[in-house]
XYZ file of N, CA and C in Angstrom:
690
model
N -3.189 11.665 2.325
C -4.037 10.481 2.240
C -4.694 10.265 3.578
N -5.903 9.900 3.655
C -6.901 9.880 2.602
C -7.370 11.319 2.303
N -7.628 11.598 1.021
C -8.210 12.891 0.664
C -9.691 12.859 1.050
N -10.132 13.922 1.699
C -11.468 13.940 2.290
C -12.569 14.026 1.230
N -13.759 13.636 1.629
C -14.944 13.682 0.777
C -15.177 15.096 0.238
N -15.379 15.187 -1.076
C -15.724 16.443 -1.712
C -14.587 17.436 -1.850
N -13.359 17.042 -1.488
C -12.260 18.002 -1.493
C -11.691 18.233 -2.890
N -11.750 17.233 -3.758
C -11.236 17.382 -5.117
C -12.317 17.917 -6.050
N -11.947 18.735 -7.038
C -12.910 19.157 -8.059
C -13.490 17.933 -8.770
N -14.736 18.003 -9.218
C -15.379 16.831 -9.831
C -14.594 16.217 -10.988
N -14.018 17.042 -11.866
C -13.265 16.492 -12.999
C -12.033 15.731 -12.530
N -11.376 16.240 -11.520
C -10.201 15.544 -10.974
C -10.617 14.218 -10.343
N -11.689 14.249 -9.573
C -12.162 13.026 -8.925
C -12.509 11.962 -9.960
N -13.198 12.380 -11.034
C -13.578 11.434 -12.087
C -12.356 10.892 -12.822
N -11.377 11.745 -13.070
C -10.175 11.314 -13.788
C -9.391 10.279 -12.982
N -9.245 10.513 -11.686
C -8.520 9.550 -10.861
C -9.294 8.243 -10.744
N -10.611 8.336 -10.712
C -11.414 7.117 -10.689
C -11.237 6.300 -11.953
N -11.213 6.988 -13.101
C -11.015 6.294 -14.377
C -9.626 5.682 -14.457
N -8.621 6.380 -13.917
C -7.259 5.857 -13.945
C -7.112 4.625 -13.058
N -7.848 4.597 -11.944
C -7.722 3.484 -11.000
C -8.519 2.253 -11.425
N -9.607 2.442 -12.152
C -10.533 1.345 -12.457
C -9.875 0.132 -13.114
N -9.027 0.288 -14.163
C -8.429 -0.900 -14.784
C -7.584 -1.720 -13.813
N -6.884 -1.059 -12.904
C -6.055 -1.767 -11.932
C -6.909 -2.552 -10.946
N -8.050 -1.993 -10.567
C -8.938 -2.684 -9.633
C -9.549 -3.921 -10.300
N -9.924 -3.798 -11.560
C -10.452 -4.955 -12.306
C -9.392 -6.036 -12.422
N -8.178 -5.625 -12.762
C -7.049 -6.557 -12.813
C -6.865 -7.229 -11.450
N -6.991 -6.453 -10.390
C -6.838 -6.991 -9.046
C -7.892 -8.026 -8.714
N -9.135 -7.792 -9.143
C -10.188 -8.773 -8.914
C -9.875 -10.104 -9.566
N -9.384 -10.042 -10.790
C -9.011 -11.277 -11.484
C -7.832 -11.952 -10.800
N -6.885 -11.155 -10.301
C -5.717 -11.715 -9.629
C -6.101 -12.424 -8.333
N -7.062 -11.853 -7.602
C -7.513 -12.481 -6.360
C -8.206 -13.808 -6.664
N -9.066 -13.829 -7.673
C -9.748 -15.071 -8.044
C -8.736 -16.135 -8.445
N -7.734 -15.746 -9.223
C -6.701 -16.694 -9.652
C -5.907 -17.206 -8.458
N -5.571 -16.314 -7.541
C -4.802 -16.704 -6.359
C -5.561 -17.728 -5.524
N -6.855 -17.484 -5.307
C -7.653 -18.392 -4.482
C -7.842 -19.731 -5.176
N -8.014 -19.728 -6.486
C -8.194 -20.981 -7.227
C -6.927 -21.825 -7.194
N -5.780 -21.191 -7.414
C -4.523 -21.924 -7.499
C -3.947 -22.268 -6.136
N -4.290 -21.470 -5.129
C -3.726 -21.686 -3.799
C -4.793 -21.399 -2.740
N -5.754 -22.304 -2.567
C -6.840 -22.061 -1.607
C -6.340 -21.824 -0.184
N -5.162 -22.387 0.135
C -4.628 -22.220 1.489
C -4.268 -20.770 1.801
N -4.217 -19.934 0.757
C -3.799 -18.546 0.963
C -4.939 -17.650 1.439
N -6.152 -18.182 1.564
C -7.293 -17.341 1.943
C -7.057 -16.638 3.282
N -6.491 -17.364 4.241
C -6.267 -16.785 5.562
C -5.281 -15.626 5.495
N -4.195 -15.811 4.734
C -3.213 -14.744 4.598
C -3.776 -13.566 3.805
N -4.625 -13.849 2.827
C -5.284 -12.764 2.092
C -6.117 -11.910 3.040
N -6.882 -12.582 3.888
C -7.677 -11.854 4.867
C -6.810 -11.066 5.834
N -5.680 -11.664 6.219
C -4.771 -10.979 7.137
C -4.165 -9.742 6.477
N -3.827 -9.841 5.201
C -3.259 -8.694 4.486
C -4.267 -7.559 4.390
N -5.533 -7.905 4.128
C -6.568 -6.883 4.071
C -6.822 -6.256 5.432
N -6.838 -7.085 6.482
C -7.069 -6.569 7.835
C -5.917 -5.683 8.283
N -4.694 -6.078 7.966
C -3.515 -5.280 8.316
C -3.600 -3.906 7.669
N -3.979 -3.886 6.404
C -4.121 -2.623 5.675
C -5.229 -1.772 6.294
N -6.347 -2.395 6.627
C -7.475 -1.651 7.192
C -7.102 -1.002 8.521
N -6.480 -1.785 9.401
C -6.167 -1.289 10.742
C -5.118 -0.175 10.672
N -4.041 -0.398 9.939
C -2.974 0.605 9.895
C -3.448 1.900 9.245
N -4.164 1.777 8.135
C -4.562 2.989 7.422
C -5.711 3.723 8.097
N -6.301 3.103 9.122
C -7.346 3.789 9.887
C -6.762 4.636 11.016
N -5.460 4.490 11.274
C -4.800 5.244 12.347
C -4.339 6.585 11.794
N -5.224 7.557 11.751
C -4.929 8.812 11.071
C -4.459 9.898 12.024
N -3.574 10.748 11.485
C -3.098 11.939 12.177
C -3.422 13.148 11.310
N -3.884 14.252 11.885
C -4.164 15.454 11.089
C -2.917 15.916 10.350
N -3.100 16.356 9.105
C -1.966 16.843 8.319
C -2.443 17.999 7.454
N -2.227 17.916 6.134
C -2.664 18.965 5.227
C -4.187 19.072 5.258
N -4.715 20.285 5.199
C -6.159 20.489 5.158
C -6.774 19.647 4.041
N -7.786 18.872 4.370
C -8.433 18.010 3.391
C -7.810 16.642 3.294
N -6.783 16.376 4.115
C -6.133 15.078 4.081
C -5.599 14.760 5.472
N -4.871 13.633 5.580
C -4.319 13.229 6.864
C -3.129 12.312 6.624
N -2.363 12.061 7.675
C -1.223 11.161 7.591
C -1.525 9.878 8.360
N -1.021 8.757 7.861
C -1.205 7.473 8.535
C -0.364 6.421 7.836
N -0.076 5.305 8.492
C 0.534 4.182 7.780
C -0.440 3.665 6.725
N 0.048 2.886 5.777
C -0.842 2.361 4.740
C -1.076 0.858 4.854
N -0.056 0.103 5.235
C -0.197 -1.342 5.368
C -0.233 -2.096 4.059
N -0.037 -1.416 2.923
C -0.155 -2.098 1.627
C 1.117 -2.837 1.222
N 2.268 -2.430 1.782
C 3.515 -3.096 1.415
C 3.520 -4.565 1.792
N 2.914 -4.891 2.930
C 2.844 -6.279 3.396
C 2.135 -7.164 2.372
N 0.956 -6.745 1.936
C 0.212 -7.526 0.957
C 0.876 -7.563 -0.399
N 1.533 -6.453 -0.781
C 2.201 -6.413 -2.082
C 3.352 -7.406 -2.139
N 4.102 -7.522 -1.041
C 5.210 -8.478 -0.988
C 4.692 -9.913 -1.009
N 3.610 -10.170 -0.288
C 3.065 -11.528 -0.226
C 2.388 -11.949 -1.517
N 1.529 -11.079 -2.064
C 0.619 -11.494 -3.141
C 0.776 -10.736 -4.457
N 1.690 -9.785 -4.514
C 1.944 -8.955 -5.695
C 0.952 -7.779 -5.742
N 1.324 -6.698 -6.412
C 0.529 -5.463 -6.396
C -0.899 -5.564 -6.912
N -1.193 -6.331 -7.982
C -2.588 -6.358 -8.447
C -3.581 -6.787 -7.371
N -3.201 -7.745 -6.540
C -4.091 -8.191 -5.472
C -4.389 -7.050 -4.507
N -3.361 -6.248 -4.190
C -3.566 -5.145 -3.258
C -4.429 -4.035 -3.847
N -4.508 -3.944 -5.164
C -5.400 -2.946 -5.765
C -6.842 -3.226 -5.363
N -7.232 -4.501 -5.377
C -8.597 -4.846 -4.961
C -8.754 -4.750 -3.449
N -7.827 -5.338 -2.698
C -7.944 -5.300 -1.246
C -7.928 -3.858 -0.736
N -7.046 -3.039 -1.295
C -6.981 -1.646 -0.877
C -8.251 -0.881 -1.199
N -8.869 -1.188 -2.333
C -10.127 -0.534 -2.695
C -11.230 -0.901 -1.714
N -11.285 -2.177 -1.342
C -12.289 -2.613 -0.362
C -12.065 -1.904 0.971
N -10.800 -1.830 1.388
C -10.465 -1.148 2.643
C -10.899 0.313 2.600
N -10.549 1.000 1.528
C -10.866 2.422 1.409
C -12.374 2.662 1.319
N -13.081 1.764 0.656
C -14.535 1.906 0.553
C -15.185 1.808 1.931
N -14.797 0.807 2.713
C -15.403 0.647 4.036
C -14.972 1.749 4.990
N -13.750 2.237 4.860
C -13.338 3.350 5.698
C -14.140 4.614 5.370
N -14.417 4.815 4.084
C -15.192 5.989 3.673
C -16.631 5.907 4.154
N -17.216 4.719 4.096
C -18.634 4.584 4.433
C -18.883 4.361 5.918
N -17.950 3.709 6.603
C -18.159 3.382 8.014
C -17.444 4.318 8.976
N -16.296 4.851 8.547
C -15.483 5.664 9.454
C -15.401 7.127 9.031
N -16.024 7.475 7.897
C -15.908 8.838 7.354
C -14.448 9.229 7.179
N -13.650 8.253 6.788
C -12.217 8.444 6.569
C -11.967 8.350 5.064
N -11.663 9.494 4.452
C -11.652 9.540 2.995
C -13.051 9.874 2.504
N -13.412 9.401 1.328
C -14.737 9.693 0.812
C -15.024 8.908 -0.447
N -16.276 8.900 -0.863
C -16.655 8.192 -2.082
C -16.274 8.987 -3.331
N -16.409 10.308 -3.284
C -16.029 11.104 -4.451
C -14.517 11.097 -4.666
N -13.763 10.915 -3.607
C -12.294 10.884 -3.718
C -11.747 9.465 -3.673
N -12.636 8.479 -3.773
C -12.205 7.085 -3.672
C -11.181 6.740 -4.762
N -11.434 7.183 -5.988
C -10.509 6.871 -7.077
C -9.114 7.418 -6.826
N -9.032 8.650 -6.356
C -7.734 9.254 -6.065
C -7.033 8.516 -4.936
N -7.769 8.186 -3.895
C -7.176 7.471 -2.765
C -6.737 6.069 -3.153
N -7.532 5.393 -3.969
C -7.160 4.065 -4.457
C -5.884 4.156 -5.300
N -5.812 5.160 -6.164
C -4.658 5.265 -7.045
C -3.367 5.444 -6.246
N -3.407 6.281 -5.216
C -2.189 6.541 -4.444
C -1.855 5.403 -3.484
N -2.855 4.920 -2.734
C -2.574 3.944 -1.681
C -2.628 2.500 -2.144
N -3.546 2.164 -3.038
C -3.750 0.763 -3.411
C -3.082 0.390 -4.731
N -2.595 1.371 -5.474
C -1.955 1.076 -6.761
C -0.484 1.488 -6.739
N -0.208 2.783 -6.627
C 1.189 3.239 -6.680
C 1.992 2.696 -5.502
N 1.453 2.814 -4.278
C 2.172 2.328 -3.102
C 2.585 0.871 -3.218
N 1.663 -0.054 -3.528
C 2.037 -1.459 -3.661
C 3.037 -1.730 -4.786
N 2.906 -1.036 -5.925
C 3.860 -1.274 -7.010
C 5.253 -0.809 -6.631
N 5.350 0.333 -5.977
C 6.661 0.792 -5.509
C 7.219 -0.179 -4.479
N 6.384 -0.609 -3.535
C 6.821 -1.548 -2.505
C 7.350 -2.838 -3.129
N 6.613 -3.380 -4.082
C 7.035 -4.635 -4.697
C 8.313 -4.449 -5.513
N 8.402 -3.338 -6.243
C 9.613 -3.080 -7.022
C 10.834 -2.957 -6.129
N 10.690 -2.265 -5.000
C 11.795 -2.119 -4.048
C 12.179 -3.477 -3.460
N 11.180 -4.296 -3.132
C 11.444 -5.621 -2.568
C 12.218 -6.497 -3.555
N 11.758 -6.537 -4.789
C 12.422 -7.363 -5.801
C 13.851 -6.878 -6.048
N 14.031 -5.571 -6.152
C 15.367 -5.020 -6.395
C 16.306 -5.332 -5.228
N 15.823 -5.175 -4.008
C 16.648 -5.466 -2.831
C 17.096 -6.917 -2.811
N 16.173 -7.816 -3.129
C 16.513 -9.248 -3.133
C 17.497 -9.587 -4.242
N 17.323 -8.987 -5.400
C 18.239 -9.276 -6.509
C 19.640 -8.742 -6.250
N 19.724 -7.691 -5.433
C 21.019 -7.125 -5.084
C 21.662 -7.846 -3.903
N 21.012 -8.902 -3.420
C 21.584 -9.708 -2.352
C 21.095 -9.366 -0.967
N 20.149 -8.463 -0.849
C 19.599 -8.122 0.458
C 18.747 -9.239 1.009
N 18.666 -9.329 2.321
C 17.876 -10.374 2.959
C 16.390 -10.115 2.868
N 15.622 -11.117 3.233
C 14.168 -11.016 3.190
C 13.666 -9.864 4.050
N 14.154 -9.775 5.278
C 13.638 -8.767 6.195
C 14.055 -7.357 5.791
N 15.257 -7.199 5.250
C 15.665 -5.891 4.731
C 14.759 -5.484 3.576
N 14.472 -6.428 2.684
C 13.583 -6.142 1.563
C 12.194 -5.754 2.024
N 11.695 -6.451 3.037
C 10.363 -6.154 3.572
C 10.338 -4.759 4.191
N 11.369 -4.428 4.975
C 11.415 -3.105 5.603
C 11.410 -1.993 4.558
N 12.304 -2.092 3.573
C 12.385 -1.046 2.553
C 11.101 -0.974 1.731
N 10.507 -2.133 1.438
C 9.271 -2.159 0.652
C 8.145 -1.444 1.386
N 7.961 -1.776 2.657
C 6.868 -1.180 3.428
C 7.085 0.315 3.624
N 8.317 0.709 3.947
C 8.591 2.116 4.228
C 8.500 2.972 2.970
N 9.126 2.523 1.886
C 9.138 3.333 0.669
C 7.795 3.282 -0.055
N 7.074 2.166 0.055
C 5.720 2.121 -0.499
C 4.811 3.119 0.193
N 4.965 3.237 1.504
C 4.220 4.223 2.278
C 4.549 5.636 1.799
N 5.834 5.949 1.672
C 6.234 7.287 1.244
C 5.769 7.594 -0.181
N 5.790 6.574 -1.050
C 5.335 6.784 -2.426
C 3.870 7.185 -2.471
N 3.069 6.593 -1.588
C 1.653 6.951 -1.513
C 1.487 8.438 -1.247
N 2.270 8.952 -0.336
C 2.135 10.362 0.034
C 2.722 11.303 -1.002
N 3.717 10.837 -1.735
C 4.209 11.645 -2.855
C 3.115 11.820 -3.899
N 2.392 10.730 -4.193
C 1.301 10.805 -5.167
C 0.174 11.683 -4.643
N -0.149 11.553 -3.361
C -1.192 12.396 -2.777
C -0.815 13.866 -2.873
N 0.465 14.182 -2.652
C 0.925 15.565 -2.785
C 0.715 16.076 -4.207
N 0.997 15.224 -5.190
C 0.795 15.610 -6.591
C -0.698 15.794 -6.874
N -1.531 14.896 -6.369
C -2.974 14.999 -6.590
C -3.525 16.306 -6.025
N -3.105 16.656 -4.823
C -3.571 17.900 -4.216
C -3.010 19.116 -4.948
N -1.757 19.004 -5.396
C -1.140 20.130 -6.105
C -1.808 20.379 -7.450
N -2.189 19.312 -8.154
C -2.880 19.481 -9.427
C -4.248 20.138 -9.225
N -4.891 19.809 -8.118
C -6.211 20.386 -7.840
C -6.103 21.809 -7.314
N -5.016 22.095 -6.586
C -4.864 23.406 -5.949
C -3.442 23.944 -6.160
N -3.121 24.347 -7.406
C -1.777 24.877 -7.673
C -1.535 26.184 -6.930
N -0.286 26.423 -6.574
C 0.076 27.653 -5.884
C -0.063 28.834 -6.833
N -0.676 29.924 -6.400
C -0.872 31.076 -7.304
C 0.428 31.644 -7.862
N 1.496 31.543 -7.109
C 2.765 32.121 -7.551
C 3.668 31.115 -8.239
N 3.841 29.930 -7.636
C 4.810 28.951 -8.157
C 4.167 27.791 -8.898
N 2.852 27.784 -9.030
C 2.173 26.771 -9.819
C 2.146 25.399 -9.158
N 2.014 24.367 -10.001
C 1.860 22.997 -9.513
C 3.112 22.537 -8.774
N 4.291 22.819 -9.336
C 5.526 22.359 -8.700
C 5.699 22.972 -7.311
N 5.386 24.240 -7.183
C 5.470 24.871 -5.876
C 4.488 24.271 -4.896
N 3.310 23.928 -5.398
C 2.302 23.315 -4.540
C 2.714 21.905 -4.123
N 3.338 21.153 -5.044
C 3.840 19.821 -4.701
C 4.860 19.920 -3.570
N 5.790 20.880 -3.691
C 6.809 21.064 -2.650
C 6.170 21.432 -1.314
N 5.139 22.261 -1.358
C 4.483 22.677 -0.118
C 3.773 21.511 0.547
N 2.947 20.784 -0.220
C 2.226 19.658 0.358
C 3.200 18.576 0.822
N 4.196 18.285 -0.006
C 5.158 17.232 0.332
C 5.936 17.540 1.595
N 6.350 18.791 1.772
C 7.123 19.155 2.961
C 6.285 19.059 4.224
N 5.005 19.382 4.126
C 4.131 19.264 5.301
C 3.894 17.793 5.638
N 3.621 16.979 4.613
C 3.428 15.545 4.835
C 4.664 14.910 5.456
N 5.850 15.352 5.027
C 7.091 14.705 5.464
C 7.271 14.746 6.971
N 6.753 15.785 7.626
C 6.932 15.927 9.070
C 6.367 14.741 9.835
N 5.232 14.231 9.380
C 4.621 13.085 10.049
C 4.878 11.776 9.311
N 5.026 11.849 7.988
C 5.032 10.614 7.219
C 6.347 9.860 7.266
N 7.464 10.544 7.365
C 8.746 9.835 7.411
C 8.838 8.946 8.651
N 8.570 9.461 9.863
C 8.586 8.545 11.013
C 7.516 7.458 10.943
N 6.351 7.785 10.366
C 5.314 6.757 10.212
C 5.767 5.655 9.255
N 6.451 6.030 8.177
C 6.931 5.039 7.213
C 7.969 4.120 7.846
N 8.862 4.687 8.631
C 9.864 3.866 9.309
C 9.188 2.903 10.285
N 8.215 3.410 11.023
C 7.486 2.568 11.976
C 6.740 1.449 11.262
N 6.119 1.774 10.118
C 5.413 0.739 9.358
C 6.375 -0.321 8.856
N 7.555 0.108 8.396
C 8.546 -0.855 7.936
C 8.964 -1.806 9.038
N 9.206 -1.280 10.236
C 9.619 -2.120 11.360
C 8.506 -3.081 11.779
N 7.269 -2.586 11.820
C 6.148 -3.448 12.186
C 5.952 -4.568 11.173
N 6.078 -4.244 9.892
C 5.922 -5.257 8.851
C 7.011 -6.308 8.941
N 8.233 -5.891 9.268
C 9.329 -6.837 9.472
C 9.000 -7.810 10.603
N 8.472 -7.294 11.706
C 8.127 -8.157 12.837
C 7.088 -9.199 12.438
N 6.106 -8.785 11.638
C 5.054 -9.721 11.234
C 5.597 -10.785 10.295
N 6.407 -10.371 9.315
C 6.983 -11.347 8.377
C 7.940 -12.282 9.106
N 8.707 -11.750 10.044
C 9.617 -12.605 10.822
C 8.828 -13.651 11.608
N 7.686 -13.243 12.169
C 6.832 -14.199 12.871
C 6.316 -15.267 11.916
N 5.924 -14.853 10.707
C 5.409 -15.806 9.720
C 6.478 -16.812 9.304
N 7.739 -16.389 9.239
C 8.807 -17.332 8.871
C 8.951 -18.430 9.916
N 8.510 -18.164 11.138
C 8.627 -19.164 12.207
C 7.375 -20.020 12.332
N 6.193 -19.399 12.194
C 4.953 -20.139 12.436
C 4.296 -20.639 11.155
N 4.630 -20.039 10.022
C 3.978 -20.440 8.766
C 4.943 -20.406 7.587
N 6.090 -21.099 7.703
C 7.064 -21.082 6.603
C 6.537 -21.726 5.326
N 5.629 -22.698 5.484
C 5.077 -23.359 4.300
C 4.292 -22.404 3.424
N 3.503 -21.511 4.047
C 2.739 -20.528 3.288
C 3.670 -19.558 2.571
N 4.717 -19.122 3.244
C 5.659 -18.202 2.608
C 6.400 -18.890 1.470
N 6.684 -20.185 1.621
C 7.351 -20.927 0.551
C 6.441 -21.040 -0.671
N 5.141 -21.299 -0.439
C 4.201 -21.395 -1.556
C 4.078 -20.064 -2.293
N 4.245 -18.966 -1.564
C 4.158 -17.636 -2.168
C 5.487 -17.176 -2.754
N 6.538 -17.984 -2.597
C 7.823 -17.676 -3.204
C 8.704 -16.734 -2.406
N 8.361 -16.474 -1.146
C 9.167 -15.556 -0.349
C 10.374 -16.233 0.281
N 10.254 -17.523 0.605
C 11.371 -18.269 1.171
C 11.506 -19.585 0.404
N 12.658 -20.198 0.535
C 12.885 -21.485 -0.110
C 12.166 -22.584 0.660
N 11.593 -23.567 -0.040
C 10.917 -24.672 0.656
C 11.880 -25.422 1.547
N 11.377 -25.926 2.662
C 12.203 -26.724 3.562
C 12.713 -27.964 2.832
N 13.994 -28.278 3.030
C 14.577 -29.437 2.377
C 15.071 -29.181 0.972
N 15.009 -27.918 0.514
C 15.467 -27.614 -0.851
C 16.984 -27.595 -0.954
N 17.649 -27.514 0.203
C 19.107 -27.462 0.189
C 19.681 -26.100 -0.076
N 18.811 -25.073 -0.241
C 19.258 -23.718 -0.506
C 19.089 -22.904 0.764
N 20.170 -22.260 1.216
C 20.106 -21.459 2.433
C 19.458 -20.123 2.140
N 18.427 -19.791 2.917
C 17.683 -18.553 2.707
C 18.341 -17.402 3.446
N 18.525 -16.282 2.740
C 19.050 -15.061 3.367
C 17.879 -14.285 3.945
N 17.682 -14.403 5.262
C 16.523 -13.803 5.900
C 16.835 -12.420 6.457
N 17.995 -12.240 7.019
C 18.315 -10.994 7.719
C 18.280 -9.782 6.809
């Protein structure tokens, strides 16, 4: 991730675009609903989009036709749920493709599917599961950000493998090859993203607890319920 402009065969690019489109439409409706019901969240929405833009623009060379970088989508997925990040992530990827030549327009659908759809859903699922199992807020945030990041790259490995199967071992062999190369840079990047996201959420619990309470991440002040933050 991001897969470079023109790197995927046209049929693959079109298929990933078609697969991503319903989620992006859903995301647009989710953003409108969020702003209508909670206008105070506009600032945090902008912050989630900016966080995603900045982190995912920090690219390192990796597999030919792609690169490694943090994604920043776990933060927004935890705050606003995955559908919102489908739209925000698409906007981020579009501007990166047009302004930074990072990714591309023909591969936009594939990049959106891996980074703005699968990554946020995995991140949110991990966060919810961690909390239900008794884990603290910050542990849930760390695991969500780190594993959401890794999920993005697993999907990217599959996308590249489907487009360029190994002549001897086929798609599965190609998935293993792409995944093993990505892992060299992506595992430490995922851990770093998880730690950075924890620092930001921890700061928000101190300076903006009311916003987090409205979003359901912490208990409202005076509720009498002790929040497990650690």
